[in-house]
mmCIF file of C-alpha atoms in Angstrom:
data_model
loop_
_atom_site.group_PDB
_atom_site.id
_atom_site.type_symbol
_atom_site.label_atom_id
_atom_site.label_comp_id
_atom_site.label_asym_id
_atom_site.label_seq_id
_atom_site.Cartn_x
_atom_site.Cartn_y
_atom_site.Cartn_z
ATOM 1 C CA UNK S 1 0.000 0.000 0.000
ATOM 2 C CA UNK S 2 0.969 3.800 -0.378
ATOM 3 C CA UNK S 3 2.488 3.800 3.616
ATOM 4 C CA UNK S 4 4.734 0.396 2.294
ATOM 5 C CA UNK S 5 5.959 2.381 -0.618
ATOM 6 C CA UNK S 6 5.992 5.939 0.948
ATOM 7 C CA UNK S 7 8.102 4.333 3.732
ATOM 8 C CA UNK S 8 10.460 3.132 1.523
ATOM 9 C CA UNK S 9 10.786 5.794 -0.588
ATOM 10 C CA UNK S 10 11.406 7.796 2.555
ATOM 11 C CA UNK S 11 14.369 5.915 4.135
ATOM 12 C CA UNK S 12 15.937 5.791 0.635
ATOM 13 C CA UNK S 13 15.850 9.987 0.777
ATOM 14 C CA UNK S 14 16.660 10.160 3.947
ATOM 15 C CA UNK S 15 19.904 8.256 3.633
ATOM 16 C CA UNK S 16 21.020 10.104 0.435
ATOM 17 C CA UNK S 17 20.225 7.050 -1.999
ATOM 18 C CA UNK S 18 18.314 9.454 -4.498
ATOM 19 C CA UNK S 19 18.268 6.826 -7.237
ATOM 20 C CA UNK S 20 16.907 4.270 -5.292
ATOM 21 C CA UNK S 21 14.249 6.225 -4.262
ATOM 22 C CA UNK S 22 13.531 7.490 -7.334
ATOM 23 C CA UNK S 23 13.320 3.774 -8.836
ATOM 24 C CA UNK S 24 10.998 2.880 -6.577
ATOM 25 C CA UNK S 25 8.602 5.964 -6.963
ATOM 26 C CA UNK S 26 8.764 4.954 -10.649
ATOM 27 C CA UNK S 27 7.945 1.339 -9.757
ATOM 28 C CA UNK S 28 5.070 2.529 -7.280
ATOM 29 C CA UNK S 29 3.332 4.734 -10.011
ATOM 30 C CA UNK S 30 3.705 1.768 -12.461
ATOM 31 C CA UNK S 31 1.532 -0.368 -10.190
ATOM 32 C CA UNK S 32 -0.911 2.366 -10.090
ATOM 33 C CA UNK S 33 -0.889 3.744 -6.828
ATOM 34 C CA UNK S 34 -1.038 6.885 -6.023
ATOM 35 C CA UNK S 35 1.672 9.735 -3.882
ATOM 36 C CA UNK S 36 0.517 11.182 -0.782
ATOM 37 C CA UNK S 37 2.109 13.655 0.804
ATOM 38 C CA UNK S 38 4.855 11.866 2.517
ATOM 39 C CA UNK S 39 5.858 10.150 -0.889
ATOM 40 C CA UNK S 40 5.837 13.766 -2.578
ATOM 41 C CA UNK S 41 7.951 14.893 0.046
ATOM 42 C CA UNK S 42 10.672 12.202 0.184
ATOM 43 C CA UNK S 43 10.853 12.282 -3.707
ATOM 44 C CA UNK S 44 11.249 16.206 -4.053
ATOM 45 C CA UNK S 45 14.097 15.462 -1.330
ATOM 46 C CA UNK S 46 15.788 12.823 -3.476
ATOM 47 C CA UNK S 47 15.299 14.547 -6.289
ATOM 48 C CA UNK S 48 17.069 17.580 -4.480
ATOM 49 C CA UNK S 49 19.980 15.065 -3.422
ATOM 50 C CA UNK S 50 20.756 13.912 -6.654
ATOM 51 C CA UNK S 51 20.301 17.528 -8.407
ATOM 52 C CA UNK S 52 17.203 15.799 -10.938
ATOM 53 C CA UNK S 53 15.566 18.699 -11.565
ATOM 54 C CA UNK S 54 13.604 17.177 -14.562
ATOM 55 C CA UNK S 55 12.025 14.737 -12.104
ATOM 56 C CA UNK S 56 11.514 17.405 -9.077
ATOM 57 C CA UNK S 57 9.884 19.405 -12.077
ATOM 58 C CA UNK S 58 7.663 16.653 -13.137
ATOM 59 C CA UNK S 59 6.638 16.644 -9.324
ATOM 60 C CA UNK S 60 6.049 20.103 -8.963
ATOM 61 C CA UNK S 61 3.735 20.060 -12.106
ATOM 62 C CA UNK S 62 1.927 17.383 -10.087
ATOM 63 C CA UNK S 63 1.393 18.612 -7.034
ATOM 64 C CA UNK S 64 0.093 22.381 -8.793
ATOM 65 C CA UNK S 65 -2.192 20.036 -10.684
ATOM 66 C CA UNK S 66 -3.576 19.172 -7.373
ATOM 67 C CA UNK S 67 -4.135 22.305 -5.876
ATOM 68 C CA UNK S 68 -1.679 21.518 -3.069
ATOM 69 C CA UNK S 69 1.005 24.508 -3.268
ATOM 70 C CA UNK S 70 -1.504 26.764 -1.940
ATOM 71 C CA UNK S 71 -2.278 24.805 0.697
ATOM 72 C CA UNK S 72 1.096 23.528 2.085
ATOM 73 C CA UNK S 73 3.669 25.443 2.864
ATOM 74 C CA UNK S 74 5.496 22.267 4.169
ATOM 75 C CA UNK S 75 5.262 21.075 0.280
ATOM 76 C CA UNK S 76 6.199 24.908 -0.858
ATOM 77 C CA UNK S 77 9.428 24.274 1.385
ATOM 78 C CA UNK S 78 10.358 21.361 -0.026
ATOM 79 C CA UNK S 79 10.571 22.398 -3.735
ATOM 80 C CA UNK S 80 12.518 25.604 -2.379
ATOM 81 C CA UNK S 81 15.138 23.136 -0.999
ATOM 82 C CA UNK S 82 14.870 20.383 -4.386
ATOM 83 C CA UNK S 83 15.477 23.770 -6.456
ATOM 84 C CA UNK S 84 18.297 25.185 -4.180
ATOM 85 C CA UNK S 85 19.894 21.861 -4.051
ATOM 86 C CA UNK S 86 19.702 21.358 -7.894
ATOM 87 C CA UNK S 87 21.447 25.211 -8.379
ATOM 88 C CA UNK S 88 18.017 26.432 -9.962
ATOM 89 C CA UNK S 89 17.819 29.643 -8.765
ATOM 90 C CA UNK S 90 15.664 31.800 -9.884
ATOM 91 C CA UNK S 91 13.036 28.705 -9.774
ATOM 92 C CA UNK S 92 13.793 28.473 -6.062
ATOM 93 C CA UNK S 93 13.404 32.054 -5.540
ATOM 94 C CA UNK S 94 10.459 32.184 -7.616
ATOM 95 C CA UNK S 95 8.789 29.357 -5.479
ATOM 96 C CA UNK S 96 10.100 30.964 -2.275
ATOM 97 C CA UNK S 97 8.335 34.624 -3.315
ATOM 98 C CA UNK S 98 5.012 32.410 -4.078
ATOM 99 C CA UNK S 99 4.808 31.502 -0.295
ATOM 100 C CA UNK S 100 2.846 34.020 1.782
ATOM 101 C CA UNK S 101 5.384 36.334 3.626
ATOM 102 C CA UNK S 102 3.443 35.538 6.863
ATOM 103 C CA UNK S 103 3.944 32.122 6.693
ATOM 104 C CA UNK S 104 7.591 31.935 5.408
ATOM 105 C CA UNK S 105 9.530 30.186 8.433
ATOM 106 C CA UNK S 106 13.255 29.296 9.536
ATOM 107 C CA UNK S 107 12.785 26.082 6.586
ATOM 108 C CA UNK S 108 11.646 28.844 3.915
ATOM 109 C CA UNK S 109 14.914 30.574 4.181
ATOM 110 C CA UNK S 110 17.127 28.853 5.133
ATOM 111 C CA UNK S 111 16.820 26.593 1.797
ATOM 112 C CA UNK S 112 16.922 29.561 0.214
ATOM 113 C CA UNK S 113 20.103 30.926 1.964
ATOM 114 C CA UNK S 114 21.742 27.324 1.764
ATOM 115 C CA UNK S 115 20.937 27.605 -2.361
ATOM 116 C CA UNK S 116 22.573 30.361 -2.911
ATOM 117 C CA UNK S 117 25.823 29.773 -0.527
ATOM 118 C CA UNK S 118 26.318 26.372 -2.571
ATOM 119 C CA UNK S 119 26.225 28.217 -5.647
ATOM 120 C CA UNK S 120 28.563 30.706 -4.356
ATOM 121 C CA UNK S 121 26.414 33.290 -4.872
ATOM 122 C CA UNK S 122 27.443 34.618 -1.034
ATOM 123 C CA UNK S 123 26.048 38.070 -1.462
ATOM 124 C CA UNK S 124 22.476 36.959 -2.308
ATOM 125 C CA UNK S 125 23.052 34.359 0.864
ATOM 126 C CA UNK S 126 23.341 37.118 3.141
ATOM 127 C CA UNK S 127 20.737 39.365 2.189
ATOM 128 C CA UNK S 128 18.730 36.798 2.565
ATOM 129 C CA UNK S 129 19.706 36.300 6.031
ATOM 130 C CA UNK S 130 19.156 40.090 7.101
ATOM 131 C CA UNK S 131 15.983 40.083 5.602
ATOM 132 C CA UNK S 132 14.626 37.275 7.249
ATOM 133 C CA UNK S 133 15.624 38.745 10.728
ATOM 134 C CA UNK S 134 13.933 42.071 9.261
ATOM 135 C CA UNK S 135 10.924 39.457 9.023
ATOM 136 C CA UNK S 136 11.091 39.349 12.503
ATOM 137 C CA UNK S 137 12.739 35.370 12.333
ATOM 138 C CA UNK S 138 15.586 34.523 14.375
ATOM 139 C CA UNK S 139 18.370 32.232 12.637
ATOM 140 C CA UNK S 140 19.319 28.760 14.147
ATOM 141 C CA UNK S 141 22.193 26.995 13.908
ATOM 142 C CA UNK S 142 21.511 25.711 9.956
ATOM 143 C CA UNK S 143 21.251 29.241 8.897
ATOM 144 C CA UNK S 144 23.840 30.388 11.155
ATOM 145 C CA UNK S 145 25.918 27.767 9.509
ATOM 146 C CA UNK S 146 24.868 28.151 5.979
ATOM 147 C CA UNK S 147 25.083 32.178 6.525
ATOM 148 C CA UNK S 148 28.719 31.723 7.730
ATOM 149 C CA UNK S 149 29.521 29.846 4.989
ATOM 150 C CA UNK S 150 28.528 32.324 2.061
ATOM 151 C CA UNK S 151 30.385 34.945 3.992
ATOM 152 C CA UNK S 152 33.864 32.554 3.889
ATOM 153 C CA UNK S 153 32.811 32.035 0.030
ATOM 154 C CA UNK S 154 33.318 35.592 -0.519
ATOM 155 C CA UNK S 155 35.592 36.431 1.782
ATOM 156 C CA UNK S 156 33.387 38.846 3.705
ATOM 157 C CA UNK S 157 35.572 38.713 7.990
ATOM 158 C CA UNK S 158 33.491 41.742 8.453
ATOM 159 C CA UNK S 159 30.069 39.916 8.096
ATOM 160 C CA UNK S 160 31.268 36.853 9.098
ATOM 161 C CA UNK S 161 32.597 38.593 12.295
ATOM 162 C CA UNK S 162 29.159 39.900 12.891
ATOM 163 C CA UNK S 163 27.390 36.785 12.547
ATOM 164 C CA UNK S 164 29.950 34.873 14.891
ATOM 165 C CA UNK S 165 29.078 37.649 17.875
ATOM 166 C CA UNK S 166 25.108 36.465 16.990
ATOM 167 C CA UNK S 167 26.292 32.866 17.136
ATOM 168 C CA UNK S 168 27.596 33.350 20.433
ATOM 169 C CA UNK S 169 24.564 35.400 21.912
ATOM 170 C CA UNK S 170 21.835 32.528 20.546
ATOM 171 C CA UNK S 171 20.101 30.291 21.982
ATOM 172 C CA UNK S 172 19.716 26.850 20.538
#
């Protein structure tokens, strides 16, 4: 049944075997049964693992199909992070704008943040940090982390100084 498969599906994401769990999602819909939620997540986070944005796409068309982007901003999360992962951008920013700004959370940008520091694109990292603390969100220790790196990527002590003093006042 659909919690056999999605469970599956999920421990192969969840331990970085992207393939695997993309194989088996392929095998599931071949049988005829259907995703649920938990099998669209664990699939958009394989697909984000492996960097397959043509099947993360194919998802996303899916799940619009469905009506559940406006509904989930757990799902709208997850294809920020598959598109981040996968170095698309502007699709990851695009999704990220499309969630509401009052219910963008500490996931929302901090798979945005972590995109653009792993594309080296350090600058765009950081604003993104201030703006979520402008948003009223305090970082934890993944952005903190993913912050710090973008500001080693382009050699920014200054910022990177600044963000060290925050590490060292937060709570975790």
């Amino acid at each position: 049944d659909i919690v056999s498969w999605s469970s599956l599906i999920c421990g192969y994401a969840n331990h970085e075997c992207g393939s695997s769990a993309i194989a088996i999602y392929n095998e599931m819909e071949g049988e005829g049964i259907y995703p649920n939620k938990v099998t669209f997540l664990s699939i958009l986070k394989a697909c984000g693992n492996i960097e397959r944005i043509s099947k993360g796409q194919e998802i996303h068309v899916e799940l619009a199909r469905q009506g559940l982007l406006a509904k989930n901003l757990v799902i709208g999360n997850a294809l920020v992070d598959m598109y981040s992962q996968c170095g698309a951008l502007v699709q990851a920013q695009k999704m990220f704008d499309r969630l509401k700004a009052s219910e963008r959370n500490l996931v929302s940008w901090t798979a945005l943040i972590a995109g653009y520091s792993k594309s080296g694109r350090g600058e765009h990292a950081i604003n993104c940090f201030v703006h979520m603390q402008r948003e009223g969100l305090l970082p934890d220790a993944a952005a903190f982390t993913c912050t710090l790196k973008a500001c080693g990527n382009i050699r920014d002590l200054g910022m990177g100084k600044e963000i060290y003093h925050k590490v060292k006042s937060a709570r975790f």
